[in-house]
Amino acid sequence: MAPDNHDADERCTDRLQIDRRHFLGASAAASLAGLQGVSAAQTDAVTLVHDTHFHGRFEGSSGVNIAQYTHEVNRLRDEHANAGFVGIGDDFSPSTMGFEFHGEHVVEALNYLDPVVDGVGNHEFDFGIENAIERFENSEFPWVVANLLSPDDEPIPGTERWTVEQIGDYDVGFFGSGVRDFHGITAYPEDHQALHPVEAAKEAVAALESEADLVVMASHTNSYMHDEIASEVDGLDAIVGSHSNVVFDDVREVNGTLISEAGDEFGHLGVLQLDPATGDLVGWERVDLGSRSEAIPEDDGMRSIMDKWLGRLDDRLGETVFRTTTELDARFSTNYAVESNVGGLICDVMREEMDAEIGLQNPGGIRSADTYGPGAITGKDVYNVLPFPNKVVKGEVTGEALKETLETSVSALPWSSYGVQAGAQVSGIQYEFTGTGESAVGNFYVNGEPLREDETYTIATNDYVFDNWDGLSDGTLLEVSKDFLGTVFIDHLREAGVVEPEVDNRILRVDENAGLADVERSDDAVTVVFDRPEKAERVYGKTFRAVTEFGHEIAAESVEDRGDRVAVTFDYEDLSALATGPKDPDLRVFGGFEPDDEAYDYRYDANGDGEYNPLYDLPVAEPAYYFTVKATVPTNGRGPNPFGGDDEAGGPDFSGSGSEEEEDGGRREPQGSGHGHGRDHGGHGHDHGH
């Protein structure tokens, strides 16, 4: 394939055309819709098929495997002149296969798949830099990353900061970039450099634009960073991929740079066609694979590679290690947003193994985005859920530090595009959180006792969380497990044999606090009456329940919407049992309501232009199907009439502000949501991690 030898004058003309395109960039986005779709007959366009983001897997949750994916990549390359396949990293891990083979299997598959380049992601370093370098050096294609440098200002061995590659008749310049906080999300050495993606992009484009017909970024930085890069870096024709698992419905254009993102793990392929003379968009298509997974043929060569490595995996980890009577929910959306049974089970195991008072797990460390059971759970299943090389640690932290780390974990509206999320999984503790207009936590109980900020508590978590999460990193390390978390989990539950994990009110969401309720008694019923949330369109009667600080609950028998008040009725004996004890219990009623979108007036930036116009369709994302109101039931803890008391009854108040809230409106980046050793929102876009 001979390159097209443009002379200097032609290159200058191309740059002028691109500069003009930058000038017109603000209005160009509106016209892109007319250019959707790609043309096989376009022989003078460069076609980029992207991307990888395999996470060490050969089979994706979309139902498509890497042999089918390879067939589709080959089909698209064959259909278009001047076509090349571009990877964007996070290919070695995290998954069961990644944990077992440390990316060796992926390198063999990628060598067969033959990308033009692959951008380096954070998960390439999950097993240390020496392992990453070995994998890079065994690859038969270039790995590119412009923002990672050795202590001596050199590229990471086995990678290039940028390169010019031939695609058909044209020279295309490629560079990659990881996320800005690269050290914080994977096992990247502290003495190695991670440049800001914008500064790295400026260097790369300056080096490439006079040598190539087109300049393309194979991105593994955050999706939101793309707008900043495009706005500040002239001469960049396209950005493909991202760290954030975002799936575009249309190609975007910012300041003349075309941006195309197509998710991860075999679900989609992006096809971007560019005019090599101007960088203008010729065509764009998202090829959805999951919807036709059963109809896509397999590539025979890649099938052989699959069989080889999957056979090795089954020999090692195919046996049943325990059984579950309930479905284990390892989906990102569940584990970031609410208490989950698998998150609670992980925390229970760590707490029991370390004999700690509290267990804590970051949602980004719970992977696979899948459900398991009821039934047999294999070693492969466990390592799909817990694929990172993290040890279990026992530490000592103050109550104040614990509150800080859990508050920082909360994602709040309106800044969170995933809606309100708790951002943590716990054991041995109960607390309430709000993310409705602000991030706040409150009403903390440790094994039923109020948390004291000045006391210390023992906590079991993974080493990434203990070393990196706000509040915990200053704690005292007491013990470290010999084995990784996945192995600890397997050994503990193999001994248990059968588990029946349920959610049990450890993490309680509060969107509206109705305060202290009134109580109406009859012989066989108690009705708790409180103010109806002003911003509620309707209440959902079947969602109401009464809960104590120990997590015990009973469901309401009936709910009446009285217009400005809500009346929730319980069986007298059942509620009395919850309300009676040696001390005044913290008895609260929680229930769902449909939020009024216009009343909350939460808006988002739909076009990335800084204009916050469209209203969020609340509550934004599953599994939050409604907002939650809380009312406190006055009790005195004693029979025969345990109901009564005054404003001091019912445990510590939670008004939604939290006792330690910072004056920032809750607009903080939540920890533990990115990839790496602990954190990929998603990012659900959502960033996750280990």
XYZ file of C-alpha atoms in Angstrom:
690
model
C 0.000 0.000 0.000
C 1.809 3.073 -1.243
C 1.275 6.357 0.586
C -0.127 9.357 -1.220
C 2.861 11.707 -1.416
C 1.247 15.115 -0.985
C 3.747 17.946 -1.258
C 4.141 20.749 1.266
C 1.830 23.138 -0.580
C -1.005 20.595 -0.574
C -0.494 19.967 3.144
C -0.652 23.702 3.789
C -3.918 23.864 1.852
C -5.304 20.992 3.912
C -4.439 22.788 7.162
C -6.144 25.970 5.945
C -9.259 23.995 5.103
C -9.259 22.441 8.545
C -8.801 25.837 10.172
C -11.838 27.067 8.261
C -13.676 23.973 9.465
C -12.751 24.927 13.031
C -14.307 28.332 12.425
C -17.500 26.724 11.207
C -17.509 24.066 13.923
C -20.253 25.654 16.020
C -22.789 25.299 13.214
C -21.482 22.083 11.712
C -23.063 19.768 14.282
C -26.530 20.613 13.037
C -25.637 19.398 9.554
C -24.049 16.088 10.584
C -27.377 14.294 10.704
C -27.539 14.463 6.921
C -24.234 12.614 6.649
C -25.124 9.598 8.792
C -24.484 6.220 7.215
C -21.385 5.087 5.353
C -20.716 4.463 1.693
C -18.815 1.442 0.454
C -18.418 3.181 -2.912
C -16.421 6.042 -1.347
C -12.918 5.095 -2.548
C -11.225 8.357 -1.574
C -12.297 8.303 2.083
C -10.424 6.825 5.031
C -12.634 4.466 7.041
C -11.867 3.852 10.724
C -13.564 0.843 12.334
C -13.357 1.028 16.130
C -12.965 -0.016 18.994
C -11.824 -2.729 21.427
C -12.213 -2.192 25.227
C -12.312 -5.968 25.717
C -11.603 -6.025 29.497
C -9.799 -9.329 29.001
C -12.995 -11.048 27.854
C -13.623 -13.251 24.844
C -17.388 -13.178 25.390
C -19.449 -10.049 26.098
C -22.706 -9.455 27.923
C -24.193 -8.478 24.540
C -24.123 -12.169 23.574
C -21.400 -11.571 20.979
C -18.022 -13.279 21.263
C -14.656 -12.199 19.903
C -14.845 -14.644 16.963
C -18.104 -13.036 15.800
C -16.653 -9.612 16.461
C -13.638 -10.474 14.303
C -15.948 -11.571 11.487
C -17.691 -8.184 11.581
C -14.423 -6.240 11.710
C -13.157 -8.165 8.689
C -16.431 -7.619 6.835
C -16.265 -3.877 7.357
C -12.597 -3.691 6.385
C -13.340 -5.634 3.219
C -16.329 -3.457 2.299
C -14.427 -0.173 2.390
C -11.337 1.036 0.598
C -8.656 2.566 2.836
C -10.109 0.938 5.945
C -8.370 0.156 9.224
C -9.354 -1.208 12.617
C -8.450 0.930 15.659
C -8.346 -0.316 19.257
C -8.664 1.970 22.274
C -7.365 -0.106 25.195
C -8.568 -1.611 28.467
C -8.075 -4.917 26.701
C -6.126 -7.019 29.239
C -8.486 -6.803 32.236
C -10.715 -6.880 34.365
C -12.386 -10.268 34.019
C -11.857 -13.864 35.007
C -9.678 -14.430 31.954
C -7.744 -11.253 32.663
C -7.163 -12.347 36.253
C -5.938 -15.782 35.191
C -3.855 -14.922 32.119
C -2.834 -11.286 32.740
C -3.562 -10.281 29.150
C -1.474 -12.931 27.398
C -4.599 -14.349 25.768
C -5.676 -10.920 24.522
C -2.345 -10.207 22.857
C -2.629 -13.437 20.862
C -6.167 -12.488 19.826
C -5.215 -8.908 18.920
C -2.240 -10.064 16.879
C -4.681 -12.136 14.867
C -7.219 -9.284 14.648
C -4.451 -6.981 13.327
C -5.428 -3.443 14.433
C -3.666 -0.466 12.878
C -2.967 0.718 16.436
C -4.326 0.128 19.915
C -4.584 2.927 22.471
C -3.288 2.117 25.953
C -5.907 2.009 28.732
C -5.566 1.922 32.494
C -6.420 -1.774 32.786
C -3.313 -2.676 30.805
C -1.437 -1.956 34.067
C -3.643 -3.900 36.487
C -0.948 -6.529 37.022
C 1.958 -4.103 37.220
C 4.091 -2.287 34.697
C 6.452 -5.185 34.011
C 3.551 -7.362 32.924
C 2.199 -4.524 30.767
C 5.568 -3.979 29.081
C 5.901 -7.699 28.339
C 2.471 -7.715 26.696
C 3.196 -4.549 24.696
C 6.497 -5.960 23.445
C 4.863 -9.245 22.372
C 2.339 -7.380 20.233
C 2.655 -7.249 16.442
C 1.010 -3.816 16.178
C 1.805 -0.461 17.818
C 0.384 0.544 21.187
C 0.038 4.330 21.434
C -0.230 6.597 24.483
C 1.010 10.181 24.470
C 0.440 11.099 28.109
C 2.345 8.283 29.865
C 6.108 8.637 30.261
C 8.855 6.941 32.224
C 10.757 8.854 34.932
C 13.335 9.634 32.207
C 10.752 11.275 29.894
C 10.707 8.252 27.592
C 7.660 6.377 26.256
C 6.615 3.313 28.221
C 8.670 0.442 26.726
C 6.727 -1.359 24.034
C 4.576 1.714 23.288
C 4.861 4.814 21.125
C 3.567 8.251 22.007
C 2.429 8.693 18.400
C 2.933 7.034 15.058
C 2.081 7.449 11.361
C 0.507 4.367 9.803
C -0.610 3.622 6.262
C -4.307 2.921 5.719
C -4.790 2.134 2.058
C -3.442 5.075 0.078
C -3.153 7.476 2.987
C -0.925 8.271 5.941
C -2.839 8.537 9.216
C -1.239 9.851 12.388
C -2.366 8.191 15.617
C -1.783 8.923 19.277
C -3.448 7.713 22.462
C -4.151 9.065 25.921
C -5.197 7.637 29.234
C -7.201 9.462 31.882
C -5.863 12.449 33.773
C -5.687 10.699 37.164
C -3.915 7.624 35.829
C -2.060 6.867 39.064
C -5.308 6.762 41.032
C -7.039 4.002 39.087
C -4.500 1.285 38.329
C -1.093 -0.127 39.346
C 0.893 2.557 37.506
C 4.172 3.348 39.313
C 4.262 6.588 41.269
C 7.617 7.576 39.753
C 6.183 7.383 36.223
C 4.561 10.397 34.615
C 0.937 10.908 33.574
C 0.574 14.161 31.627
C -2.654 16.083 31.283
C -4.475 14.689 28.209
C -4.819 18.172 26.656
C -1.092 18.898 26.893
C -0.220 15.446 25.546
C -2.656 15.939 22.648
C -1.061 19.290 21.762
C 2.367 17.647 21.586
C 1.113 14.751 19.506
C -0.803 16.830 16.971
C 2.132 19.217 16.564
C 4.382 16.242 15.778
C 1.917 14.519 13.427
C 0.055 17.156 11.423
C 2.875 17.841 8.954
C 3.517 14.113 8.453
C 0.027 12.718 7.997
C -3.092 13.248 5.926
C -5.248 12.830 9.033
C -4.582 12.985 12.784
C -6.641 10.669 15.007
C -6.712 10.114 18.760
C -7.304 6.519 19.893
C -8.734 7.628 23.202
C -8.858 6.037 26.575
C -9.479 9.229 28.463
C -12.811 10.280 29.943
C -15.570 11.145 27.516
C -16.072 14.594 29.061
C -12.389 15.392 28.406
C -12.911 15.098 24.646
C -14.645 18.460 24.389
C -11.771 20.145 26.192
C -9.204 18.460 23.951
C -11.123 19.334 20.782
C -11.586 22.943 21.880
C -7.945 23.509 22.785
C -6.087 21.444 20.173
C -6.189 22.605 16.551
C -5.456 20.142 13.770
C -7.007 17.081 15.426
C -9.342 15.483 12.905
C -11.013 12.780 14.982
C -11.265 11.154 18.415
C -12.458 7.552 18.580
C -13.277 5.587 21.732
C -13.090 6.647 25.389
C -12.605 5.399 28.937
C -16.267 5.909 29.737
C -18.201 3.184 27.880
C -20.364 5.781 26.132
C -22.424 4.707 23.108
C -23.203 7.528 20.663
C -26.335 7.709 18.555
C -24.606 10.210 16.255
C -21.090 11.403 15.596
C -20.323 14.721 17.304
C -18.245 17.633 16.085
C -16.525 20.056 18.468
C -14.321 22.820 17.073
C -13.841 20.836 13.882
C -12.890 17.572 15.609
C -15.167 14.591 14.985
C -15.859 12.442 18.063
C -17.122 8.855 17.831
C -17.700 6.531 20.807
C -19.053 2.984 20.589
C -19.130 1.430 24.057
C -17.185 -1.691 25.003
C -17.056 -5.510 25.086
C -18.302 -6.470 21.620
C -21.630 -4.647 21.792
C -21.035 -2.193 18.930
C -18.572 -1.072 16.287
C -18.132 2.511 15.200
C -17.473 3.231 11.510
C -16.125 6.720 10.847
C -15.348 7.900 7.302
C -13.144 10.953 6.789
C -12.083 12.991 3.769
C -8.279 12.735 3.895
C -7.835 16.102 2.180
C -9.934 18.138 4.625
C -10.726 15.956 7.623
C -14.415 16.495 6.930
C -16.996 13.863 7.760
C -17.912 11.612 4.842
C -20.081 9.145 6.775
C -20.681 7.545 10.153
C -22.428 4.418 11.339
C -22.820 2.533 14.591
C -22.979 -1.170 13.897
C -25.002 -2.818 16.659
C -23.912 -6.392 17.202
C -25.846 -7.511 20.263
C -29.258 -7.289 18.596
C -28.208 -9.888 16.009
C -25.770 -11.979 18.027
C -27.279 -15.296 16.944
C -26.959 -14.417 13.242
C -23.316 -13.298 13.147
C -20.934 -16.017 11.890
C -17.684 -16.740 13.680
C -14.208 -16.298 12.271
C -12.614 -19.754 12.330
C -9.138 -18.595 13.270
C -10.329 -16.544 16.222
C -12.618 -19.393 17.277
C -9.544 -21.600 17.612
C -7.845 -19.000 19.804
C -11.001 -18.761 21.923
C -11.230 -22.518 22.384
C -7.588 -22.736 23.429
C -7.832 -20.150 26.203
C -11.384 -20.917 27.348
C -10.409 -24.572 27.665
C -7.526 -23.617 29.940
C -9.845 -21.425 31.991
C -12.450 -24.143 32.407
C -9.798 -26.596 33.568
C -8.786 -24.175 36.311
C -12.019 -22.506 37.407
C -14.984 -24.380 35.974
C -16.062 -26.166 39.145
C -18.890 -25.039 41.439
C -17.614 -23.276 44.561
C -20.955 -22.451 46.229
C -24.667 -22.148 45.536
C -27.048 -19.249 45.954
C -30.785 -19.438 46.553
C -31.246 -15.902 45.181
C -30.068 -14.123 42.054
C -26.791 -12.247 42.631
C -26.925 -8.804 41.033
C -23.483 -7.641 39.850
C -24.802 -5.006 37.435
C -23.070 -1.636 37.517
C -26.344 0.292 37.667
C -27.436 -1.569 40.799
C -24.152 -1.496 42.678
C -23.476 2.175 42.106
C -26.990 3.370 42.876
C -28.400 1.271 45.706
C -27.635 -1.461 48.196
C -27.189 -4.784 46.385
C -27.180 -8.356 47.589
C -23.862 -9.173 45.944
C -22.270 -5.996 47.339
C -23.544 -6.832 50.801
C -22.299 -10.412 50.494
C -18.806 -9.247 49.497
C -18.713 -6.858 52.450
C -19.993 -9.537 54.831
C -17.239 -11.921 53.733
C -14.489 -9.309 54.156
C -15.829 -8.251 57.573
C -16.063 -11.836 58.823
C -12.657 -12.817 57.461
C -11.008 -9.795 59.090
C -13.144 -9.807 62.266
C -13.969 -6.140 61.651
C -16.933 -4.032 62.730
C -17.601 -2.622 59.244
C -17.199 -3.864 55.676
C -16.876 -1.535 52.664
C -16.602 -2.268 48.934
C -16.401 0.181 46.030
C -18.984 -0.431 43.276
C -16.315 -0.076 40.576
C -14.641 -3.181 41.977
C -17.792 -5.251 41.325
C -17.592 -6.145 37.650
C -19.226 -8.192 34.876
C -22.446 -6.116 34.678
C -24.364 -9.393 34.895
C -26.501 -11.483 37.229
C -25.782 -14.990 38.540
C -27.997 -17.721 39.902
C -30.085 -18.887 41.565
C -28.017 -22.047 41.541
C -24.390 -22.996 41.160
C -21.680 -20.329 41.155
C -18.322 -21.300 39.649
C -14.858 -19.919 40.176
C -15.145 -18.275 36.743
C -18.273 -16.450 37.903
C -16.541 -15.148 41.021
C -13.524 -13.830 39.159
C -15.779 -12.181 36.612
C -17.342 -10.252 39.489
C -14.103 -9.733 41.454
C -11.348 -9.717 38.822
C -8.835 -7.288 40.327
C -5.598 -8.168 42.117
C -6.679 -6.432 45.320
C -5.915 -7.742 48.793
C -8.394 -7.570 51.670
C -7.214 -5.231 54.419
C -8.258 -4.481 57.978
C -7.809 -0.928 59.161
C -8.796 1.397 61.945
C -10.537 4.678 61.092
C -12.496 7.337 62.963
C -16.244 7.716 62.678
C -15.635 11.139 61.171
C -13.421 9.639 58.437
C -16.006 6.987 57.659
C -18.720 9.624 57.236
C -16.425 11.641 55.001
C -15.667 8.763 52.660
C -19.314 7.737 52.313
C -20.455 11.308 51.687
C -17.795 11.818 49.018
C -19.027 8.652 47.325
C -22.529 10.022 46.712
C -23.432 11.191 43.201
C -25.981 14.000 43.256
C -28.392 15.654 40.890
C -28.177 17.765 38.862
C -24.476 17.162 38.134
C -24.675 13.359 37.981
C -25.837 12.153 34.572
C -26.614 8.776 36.177
C -28.951 10.263 38.745
C -28.595 9.850 42.495
C -26.160 7.098 43.506
C -24.854 6.001 46.901
C -21.549 4.879 45.367
C -20.706 2.283 48.029
C -21.616 -1.157 49.389
C -21.388 -1.827 53.124
C -21.735 -4.307 55.989
C -22.215 -3.750 59.727
C -23.445 -0.219 59.175
C -26.669 1.532 58.268
C -26.912 5.093 56.974
C -29.101 7.420 54.958
C -27.960 9.428 51.975
C -29.350 12.095 49.717
C -28.229 13.296 46.329
C -31.206 15.465 45.515
C -29.577 18.826 44.893
C -26.665 18.030 47.199
C -24.472 15.183 48.435
C -25.070 14.333 52.083
C -25.176 11.418 54.479
C -26.606 10.981 57.975
C -28.275 8.728 60.566
C -25.308 6.386 60.938
C -25.558 3.204 62.990
C -22.776 0.666 63.509
C -24.347 -2.674 64.321
C -27.390 -0.836 65.693
C -25.479 1.744 67.782
C -25.173 5.409 66.761
C -21.842 6.128 65.106
C -19.585 8.434 67.114
C -17.346 10.695 65.064
C -14.559 10.781 67.665
C -14.415 7.012 68.176
C -12.414 4.569 66.062
C -13.816 1.553 64.233
C -12.264 -1.422 62.517
C -13.059 -1.692 58.815
C -12.489 -4.436 56.244
C -12.157 -3.356 52.620
C -9.860 -3.838 49.633
C -6.428 -2.248 49.535
C -7.318 0.145 46.707
C -10.165 1.692 48.696
C -8.137 1.915 51.910
C -5.216 3.583 50.134
C -7.181 5.991 47.925
C -10.614 6.928 49.252
C -11.021 10.244 51.057
C -11.032 9.749 54.805
C -9.692 6.190 54.786
C -6.181 6.775 53.490
C -5.204 8.367 56.830
C -6.387 5.334 58.790
C -4.169 2.786 60.522
C -3.481 -0.437 58.591
C -3.816 -3.476 60.856
C -3.803 -6.544 58.612
C -3.508 -7.608 54.950
C -4.819 -10.863 53.486
C -2.472 -13.341 51.871
C -4.790 -13.875 48.897
C -6.658 -11.561 46.557
C -10.277 -10.678 47.299
C -11.702 -13.084 44.698
C -9.828 -15.996 46.239
C -10.815 -14.974 49.783
C -14.440 -14.835 48.647
C -14.252 -18.303 47.054
C -12.624 -19.942 50.068
C -15.099 -18.398 52.504
C -18.211 -19.336 50.541
C -16.962 -22.789 49.565
C -17.030 -23.547 53.276
C -20.517 -22.041 53.636
C -21.836 -24.137 50.748
C -25.144 -22.283 50.224
C -25.910 -18.586 50.648
C -29.147 -16.601 50.623
C -28.111 -12.937 50.422
C -30.789 -10.255 50.530
C -30.764 -6.476 50.793
C -31.555 -5.504 54.390
C -31.729 -1.716 54.679
C -28.057 -0.906 55.094
C -28.168 2.026 52.657
C -31.326 4.144 52.704
C -32.034 6.803 50.115
C -33.877 9.984 51.154
C -34.994 12.528 48.552
C -37.515 14.338 50.791
C -37.610 14.358 54.600
C -41.125 14.819 55.995
C -39.824 15.091 59.573
C -41.633 13.790 62.632
C -44.918 12.096 61.754
C -48.245 12.053 63.585
C -49.601 8.715 64.796
C -53.258 7.639 64.645
C -54.142 4.491 66.648
C -56.953 1.999 66.517
C -57.308 -1.404 68.144
C -55.574 -3.311 65.370
C -53.800 -0.653 63.297
C -51.377 2.261 63.505
C -51.503 4.993 60.865
C -48.436 7.180 60.389
C -49.392 10.567 58.907
C -46.954 13.098 57.472
C -46.737 15.941 54.968
C -46.900 14.924 51.321
C -43.792 16.015 49.380
C -44.618 19.244 47.560
C -42.790 18.073 44.441
C -44.544 14.709 44.225
C -46.901 13.981 41.347
C -48.173 10.815 43.032
C -47.154 8.378 45.755
C -46.544 4.661 45.197
C -48.422 2.867 47.955
C -46.835 -0.565 47.510
C -43.351 0.812 48.200
C -43.984 2.006 51.783
C -42.381 0.206 54.695
C -41.216 0.856 58.267
C -37.529 0.322 59.085
C -35.387 0.285 62.247
C -31.687 0.976 62.771
C -31.109 -2.796 62.765
C -32.570 -3.085 59.263
C -35.749 -4.853 60.405
C -38.769 -3.869 58.350
C -42.473 -4.459 57.793
C -44.546 -3.506 54.782
C -47.471 -1.101 55.014
C -50.974 -2.562 54.848
C -52.383 0.458 53.017
C -51.446 3.982 51.922
C -53.829 6.918 51.520
C -52.931 10.073 49.615
C -54.917 12.810 51.422
C -53.775 15.610 49.138
C -51.426 17.541 51.418
C -50.770 14.573 53.725
C -49.889 10.905 53.314
C -51.340 8.298 55.680
C -49.513 4.953 55.918
C -51.228 2.207 57.887
C -49.519 -0.781 59.532
C -50.720 -3.730 61.581
C -50.564 -2.594 65.213
C -48.853 -5.703 66.593
C -46.268 -5.782 63.795
C -45.335 -2.119 64.147
C -45.358 -2.332 67.945
C -42.810 -5.139 67.735
C -40.490 -2.872 65.764
C -41.128 0.079 68.096
C -40.551 -1.789 71.355
C -37.139 -2.401 72.833
C -34.712 -1.554 75.657
C -34.157 1.904 74.173
C -35.975 4.279 71.879
C -35.634 2.787 68.394
C -35.110 4.886 65.294
C -38.315 3.867 63.542
C -38.799 5.454 60.129
C -41.223 5.094 57.257
C -39.856 5.122 53.707
C -41.879 5.144 50.504
C -41.712 6.068 46.858
C -43.202 8.941 44.913
C -43.155 10.139 41.324
C -41.069 13.331 41.182
C -42.344 16.381 39.287
C -39.597 17.097 36.731
C -40.522 20.756 36.344
C -40.720 21.357 40.086
C -37.218 19.980 40.664
C -35.966 21.812 37.560
C -32.821 19.690 37.150
C -31.341 20.345 33.722
C -28.435 18.893 31.791
C -26.076 19.866 29.009
C -27.387 17.749 26.140
C -25.054 19.067 23.429
C -21.867 19.640 25.383
C -22.061 23.383 24.732
C -22.480 24.579 28.305
C -26.196 25.266 27.843
C -28.249 23.456 30.491
C -31.657 23.370 28.834
C -33.425 19.981 28.777
C -35.034 18.793 31.976
C -33.902 15.470 33.376
C -36.555 12.766 33.115
C -36.447 11.878 36.801
C -35.352 9.728 38.493
C -32.898 9.478 35.520
C -31.656 5.882 35.614
C -32.525 2.419 36.854
C -32.665 0.866 39.388
C -34.105 4.031 40.964
C -37.675 3.887 39.693
C -38.954 6.627 42.002
C -37.856 9.208 44.572
C -38.124 8.360 48.283
C -39.745 10.239 51.153
C -38.865 9.554 54.786
C -40.907 10.255 57.944
C -39.799 9.530 61.523
C -42.247 7.695 63.799
C -42.293 9.010 67.412
C -41.671 6.156 69.849
C -40.825 5.687 73.513
C -39.545 2.125 73.169
C -41.934 0.687 75.781
C -45.316 -1.092 75.791
C -48.209 -1.321 75.974
C -48.188 1.881 73.874
C -44.733 2.312 72.352
C -45.833 5.241 70.207
C -45.375 8.748 71.469
C -42.437 10.918 72.480
C -41.319 14.289 71.230
C -38.964 15.811 68.654
C -35.981 14.174 70.320
C -37.410 10.712 69.750
C -36.646 8.553 66.797
C -32.861 8.748 66.721
C -30.638 11.388 65.134
C -32.375 13.657 62.660
C -31.416 13.641 59.008
C -32.532 16.771 57.216
C -30.649 16.034 54.018
C -27.739 18.335 54.808
C -25.480 16.029 56.796
C -23.511 17.174 59.818
C -20.265 17.671 57.954
C -21.448 18.952 54.587
C -19.116 21.214 52.676
C -20.508 24.329 51.091
C -20.180 23.099 47.523
C -23.753 22.215 46.613
C -22.731 18.576 46.388
C -20.985 19.147 43.053
C -18.041 16.867 43.627
C -16.521 14.076 41.623
C -17.629 10.899 43.417
C -14.798 8.575 44.365
C -14.680 4.922 43.473
C -16.525 5.305 40.160
C -13.718 5.018 37.659
C -11.792 2.063 36.330
C -8.627 0.682 37.754
C -7.890 -0.652 41.202
C -11.088 0.537 42.650
C -12.861 2.938 40.518
C -15.033 2.529 35.132
C -20.021 6.422 36.502
C -19.835 5.771 35.108
C -19.711 5.606 34.859
C -22.216 3.355 34.311
C -20.671 6.494 30.564
C -20.521 5.458 33.697
C -16.832 5.199 34.993
C -16.049 2.038 36.897
C -12.965 0.510 38.616
C -11.402 -1.847 40.997
